[in-house]
Short mmCIF file of C-alpha atoms in Angstrom, two decimals:
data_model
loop_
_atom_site.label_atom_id
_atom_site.label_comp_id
_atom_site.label_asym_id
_atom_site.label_seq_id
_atom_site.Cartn_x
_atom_site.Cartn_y
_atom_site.Cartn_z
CA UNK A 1 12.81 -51.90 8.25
CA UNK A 2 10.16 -51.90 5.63
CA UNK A 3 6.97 -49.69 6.52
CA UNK A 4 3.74 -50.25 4.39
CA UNK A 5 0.62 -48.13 4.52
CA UNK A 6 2.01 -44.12 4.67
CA UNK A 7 1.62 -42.89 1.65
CA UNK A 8 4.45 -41.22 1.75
CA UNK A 9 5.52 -38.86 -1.56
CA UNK A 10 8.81 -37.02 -0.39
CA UNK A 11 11.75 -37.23 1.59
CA UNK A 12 11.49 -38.01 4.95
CA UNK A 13 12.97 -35.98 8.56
CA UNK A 14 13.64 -37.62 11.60
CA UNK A 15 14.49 -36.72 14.81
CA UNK A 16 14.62 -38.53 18.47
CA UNK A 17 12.82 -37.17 20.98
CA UNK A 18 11.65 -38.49 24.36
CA UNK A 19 13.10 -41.83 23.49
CA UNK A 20 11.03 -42.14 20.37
CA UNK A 21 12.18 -42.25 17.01
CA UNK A 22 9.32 -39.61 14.90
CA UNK A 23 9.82 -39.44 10.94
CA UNK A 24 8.17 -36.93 8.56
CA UNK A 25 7.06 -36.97 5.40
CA UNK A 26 4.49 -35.22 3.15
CA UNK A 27 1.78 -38.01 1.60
CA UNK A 28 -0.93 -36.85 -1.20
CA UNK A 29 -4.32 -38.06 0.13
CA UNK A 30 -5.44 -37.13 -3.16
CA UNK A 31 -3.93 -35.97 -6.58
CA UNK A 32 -4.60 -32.44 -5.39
CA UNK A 33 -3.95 -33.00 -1.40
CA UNK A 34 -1.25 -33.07 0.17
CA UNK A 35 -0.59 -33.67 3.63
CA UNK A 36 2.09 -34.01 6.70
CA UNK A 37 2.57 -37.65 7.96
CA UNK A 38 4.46 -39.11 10.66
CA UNK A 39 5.77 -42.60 11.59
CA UNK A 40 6.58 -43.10 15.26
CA UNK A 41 9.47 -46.09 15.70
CA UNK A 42 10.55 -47.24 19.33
CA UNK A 43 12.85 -49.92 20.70
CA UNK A 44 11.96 -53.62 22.30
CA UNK A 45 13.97 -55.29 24.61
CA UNK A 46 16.07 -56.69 22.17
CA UNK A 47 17.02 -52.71 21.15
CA UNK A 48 15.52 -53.67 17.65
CA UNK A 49 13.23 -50.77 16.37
CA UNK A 50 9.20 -51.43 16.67
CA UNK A 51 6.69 -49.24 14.62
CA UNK A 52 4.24 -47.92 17.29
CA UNK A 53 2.02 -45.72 15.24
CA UNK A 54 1.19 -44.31 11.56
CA UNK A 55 0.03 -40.61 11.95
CA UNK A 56 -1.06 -38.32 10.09
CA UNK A 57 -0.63 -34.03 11.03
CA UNK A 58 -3.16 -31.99 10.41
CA UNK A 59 -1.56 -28.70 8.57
CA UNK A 60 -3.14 -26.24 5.69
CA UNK A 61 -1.45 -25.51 2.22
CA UNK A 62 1.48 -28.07 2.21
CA UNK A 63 3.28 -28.09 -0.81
CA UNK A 64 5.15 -31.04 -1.90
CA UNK A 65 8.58 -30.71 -0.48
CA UNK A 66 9.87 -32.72 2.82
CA UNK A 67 9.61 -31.33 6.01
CA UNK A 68 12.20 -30.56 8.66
CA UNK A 69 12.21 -31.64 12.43
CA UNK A 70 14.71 -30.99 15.18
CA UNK A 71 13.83 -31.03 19.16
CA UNK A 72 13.89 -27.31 20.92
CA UNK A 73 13.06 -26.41 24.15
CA UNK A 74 11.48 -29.42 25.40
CA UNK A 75 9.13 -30.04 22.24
CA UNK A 76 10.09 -31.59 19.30
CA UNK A 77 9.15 -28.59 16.20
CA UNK A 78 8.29 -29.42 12.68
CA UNK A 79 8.65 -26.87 9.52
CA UNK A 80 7.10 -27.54 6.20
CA UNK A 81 7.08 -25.21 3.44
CA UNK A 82 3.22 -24.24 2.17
CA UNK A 83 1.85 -23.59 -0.96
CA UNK A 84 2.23 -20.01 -0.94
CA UNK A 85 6.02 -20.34 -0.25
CA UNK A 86 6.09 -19.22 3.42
CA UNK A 87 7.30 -21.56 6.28
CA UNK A 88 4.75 -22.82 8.91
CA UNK A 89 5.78 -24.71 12.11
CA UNK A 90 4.00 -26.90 14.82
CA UNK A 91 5.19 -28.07 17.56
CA UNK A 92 4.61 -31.06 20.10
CA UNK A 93 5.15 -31.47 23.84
CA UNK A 94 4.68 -35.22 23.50
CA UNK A 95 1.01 -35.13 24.70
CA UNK A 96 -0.65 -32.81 22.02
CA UNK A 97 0.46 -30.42 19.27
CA UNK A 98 -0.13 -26.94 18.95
CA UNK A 99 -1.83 -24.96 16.08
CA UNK A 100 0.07 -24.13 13.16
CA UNK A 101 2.10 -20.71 12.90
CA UNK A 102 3.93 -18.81 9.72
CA UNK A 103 7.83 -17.80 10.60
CA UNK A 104 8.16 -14.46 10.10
CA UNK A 105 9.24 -12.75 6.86
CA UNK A 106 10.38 -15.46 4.60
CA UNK A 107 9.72 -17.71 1.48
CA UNK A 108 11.39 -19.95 0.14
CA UNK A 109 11.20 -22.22 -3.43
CA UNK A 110 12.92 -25.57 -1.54
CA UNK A 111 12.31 -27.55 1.62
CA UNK A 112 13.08 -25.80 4.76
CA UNK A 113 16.04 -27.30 7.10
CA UNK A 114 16.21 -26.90 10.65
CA UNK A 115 18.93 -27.89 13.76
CA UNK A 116 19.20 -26.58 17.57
CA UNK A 117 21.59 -26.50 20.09
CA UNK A 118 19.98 -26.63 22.91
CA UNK A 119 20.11 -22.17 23.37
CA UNK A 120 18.74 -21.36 19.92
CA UNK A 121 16.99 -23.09 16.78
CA UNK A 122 18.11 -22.42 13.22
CA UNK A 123 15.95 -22.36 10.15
CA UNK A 124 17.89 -22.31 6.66
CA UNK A 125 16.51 -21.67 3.04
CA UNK A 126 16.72 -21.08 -0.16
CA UNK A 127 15.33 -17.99 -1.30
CA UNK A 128 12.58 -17.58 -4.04
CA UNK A 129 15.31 -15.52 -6.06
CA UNK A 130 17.73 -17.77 -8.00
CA UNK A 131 19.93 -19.30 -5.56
CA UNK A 132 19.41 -17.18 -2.74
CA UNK A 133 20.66 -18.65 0.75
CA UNK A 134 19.70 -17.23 4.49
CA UNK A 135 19.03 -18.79 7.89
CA UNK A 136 16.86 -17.11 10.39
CA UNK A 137 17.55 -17.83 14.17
CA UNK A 138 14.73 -18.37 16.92
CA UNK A 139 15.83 -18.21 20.71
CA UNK A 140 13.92 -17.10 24.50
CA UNK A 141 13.26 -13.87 22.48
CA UNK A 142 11.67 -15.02 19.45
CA UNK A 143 12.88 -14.69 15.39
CA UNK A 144 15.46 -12.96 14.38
CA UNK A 145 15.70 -11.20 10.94
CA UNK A 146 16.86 -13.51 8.26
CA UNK A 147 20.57 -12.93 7.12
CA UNK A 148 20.74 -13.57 3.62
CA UNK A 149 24.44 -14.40 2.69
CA UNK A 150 25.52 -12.90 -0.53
CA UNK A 151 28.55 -14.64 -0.79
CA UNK A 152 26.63 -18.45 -1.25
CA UNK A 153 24.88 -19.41 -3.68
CA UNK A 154 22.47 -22.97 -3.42
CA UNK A 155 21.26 -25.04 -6.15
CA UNK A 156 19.11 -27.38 -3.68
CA UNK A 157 17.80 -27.00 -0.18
CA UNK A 158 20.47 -26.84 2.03
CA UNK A 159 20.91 -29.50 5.11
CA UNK A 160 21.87 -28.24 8.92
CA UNK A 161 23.39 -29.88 11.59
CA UNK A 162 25.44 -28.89 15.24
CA UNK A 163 28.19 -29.70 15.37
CA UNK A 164 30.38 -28.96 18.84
CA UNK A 165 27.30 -26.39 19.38
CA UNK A 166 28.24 -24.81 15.98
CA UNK A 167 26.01 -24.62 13.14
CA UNK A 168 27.10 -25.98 9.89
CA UNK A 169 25.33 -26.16 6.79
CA UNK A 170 25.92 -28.33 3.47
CA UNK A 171 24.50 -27.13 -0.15
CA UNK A 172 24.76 -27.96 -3.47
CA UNK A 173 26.33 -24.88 -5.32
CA UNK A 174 24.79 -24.04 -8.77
CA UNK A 175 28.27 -25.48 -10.03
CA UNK A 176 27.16 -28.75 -8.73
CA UNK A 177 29.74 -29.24 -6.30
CA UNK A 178 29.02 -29.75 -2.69
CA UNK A 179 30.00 -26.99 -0.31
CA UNK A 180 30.18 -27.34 3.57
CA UNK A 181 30.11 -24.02 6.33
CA UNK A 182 30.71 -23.21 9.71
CA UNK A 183 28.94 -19.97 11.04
CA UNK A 184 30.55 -17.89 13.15
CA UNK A 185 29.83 -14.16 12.37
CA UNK A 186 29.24 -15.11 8.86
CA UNK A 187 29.27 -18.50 7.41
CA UNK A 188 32.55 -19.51 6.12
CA UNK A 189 33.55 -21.92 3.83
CA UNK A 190 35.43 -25.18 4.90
CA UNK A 191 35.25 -27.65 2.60
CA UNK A 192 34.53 -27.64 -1.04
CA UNK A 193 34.14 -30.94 -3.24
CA UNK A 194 36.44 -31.23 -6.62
CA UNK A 195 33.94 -33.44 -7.99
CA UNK A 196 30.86 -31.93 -10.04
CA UNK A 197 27.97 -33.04 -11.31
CA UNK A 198 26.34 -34.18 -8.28
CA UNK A 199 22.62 -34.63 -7.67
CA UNK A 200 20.00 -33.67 -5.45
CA UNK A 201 20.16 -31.89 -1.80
CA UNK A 202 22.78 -33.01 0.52
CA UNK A 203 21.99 -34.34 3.66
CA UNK A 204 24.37 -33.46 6.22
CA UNK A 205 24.95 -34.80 10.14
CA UNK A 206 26.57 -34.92 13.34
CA UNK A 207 27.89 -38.61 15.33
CA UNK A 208 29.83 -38.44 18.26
CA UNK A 209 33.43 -36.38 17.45
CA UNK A 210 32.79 -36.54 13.38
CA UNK A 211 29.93 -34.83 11.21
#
């Protein structure tokens, strides 16, 4: 469905969450502005989905890139990445949202991408160095240091998803191929395209028994 009026001037996130369908986008207010915006979609009676509201998130120093949403203990969390290449975060209980907070100890050049499973929330990156890749983990105790992976390299921002409770990540290697991992201990490669020359960030997701 067609949706006028947002503004909107990257990719977009979106996430369920208390029945509600939120979507996330950056929009420039002004040449020089740039802001978060949010859509929120529901269903009618005939399941078809409704817009309900336009939105816009009030957040300092967003850069350009699209933001990241996933659902984590009971509040649905947003990461955008600012102008001075650190990650902030807000989150939302469904009735207000809180003030905005830096993740601890990294930057990153790309859009951030984000995925929980229910016990712990993962953030992955790419670095500011030339196709650096790390995740960083947040669970009941807080952050954990980043693990920066030496063996994968990423072209793009890389996309998460859970998977069976696993973690898997998609990227676009520097040999523009597309390159899919499960983490375990490390993460370890399980699929890698034979066709080059692709384009842009992957986008990578879970549906019932196939991802």
């Amino acid at each position: 469905m067609p949706i006028e009026g947002t503004g909107i001037s990257s990719g977009v996130s979106a996430v369920e969450f208390k029945g509600k369908l939120y979507a996330f986008y950056t929009r420039h207010k002004t040449p020089d502005a740039v802001t978060l915006g949010y859509v929120v979609l529901n269903k009618n009676a005939d399941n078809d989905l409704r817009l309900e509201s336009i939105n816009e998130l009030p957040a300092p120093q967003v850069a350009h890139f699209r933001p990241a949403v996933t659902v984590y203990a009971q509040h649905l969390y947003c990461f955008y990445t600012a102008t001075d290449q650190t990650i902030r975060l807000l989150n939302y209980s469904g009735a207000e949202w809180s003030s905005t907070e830096s993740v601890p100890n990294v930057l990153t050049s790309d859009a951030p991408s984000v995925a929980s499973n229910g016990a712990s929330l993962y953030l992955a990156l790419r670095g500011t160095r030339q196709h650096a890749f790390y995740h960083k983990v947040l669970d009941h105790t807080g952050w954990q240091p980043h693990v920066l992976d030496p063996d994968i390299d990423t072209a793009e921002s890389p996309s998460l998803c859970i998977y069976e409770n696993v973690p898997y990540v998609g990227i676009r290697t520097p040999a523009e191929q597309q390159l899919i991992c499960r983490l375990s201990s490390y993460w370890h490669p399980i699929h890698l395209s034979k066709q080059r020359g692709t384009y842009g960030a992957p986008a990578l997701a879970a549906h019932d028994k196939c991802f």
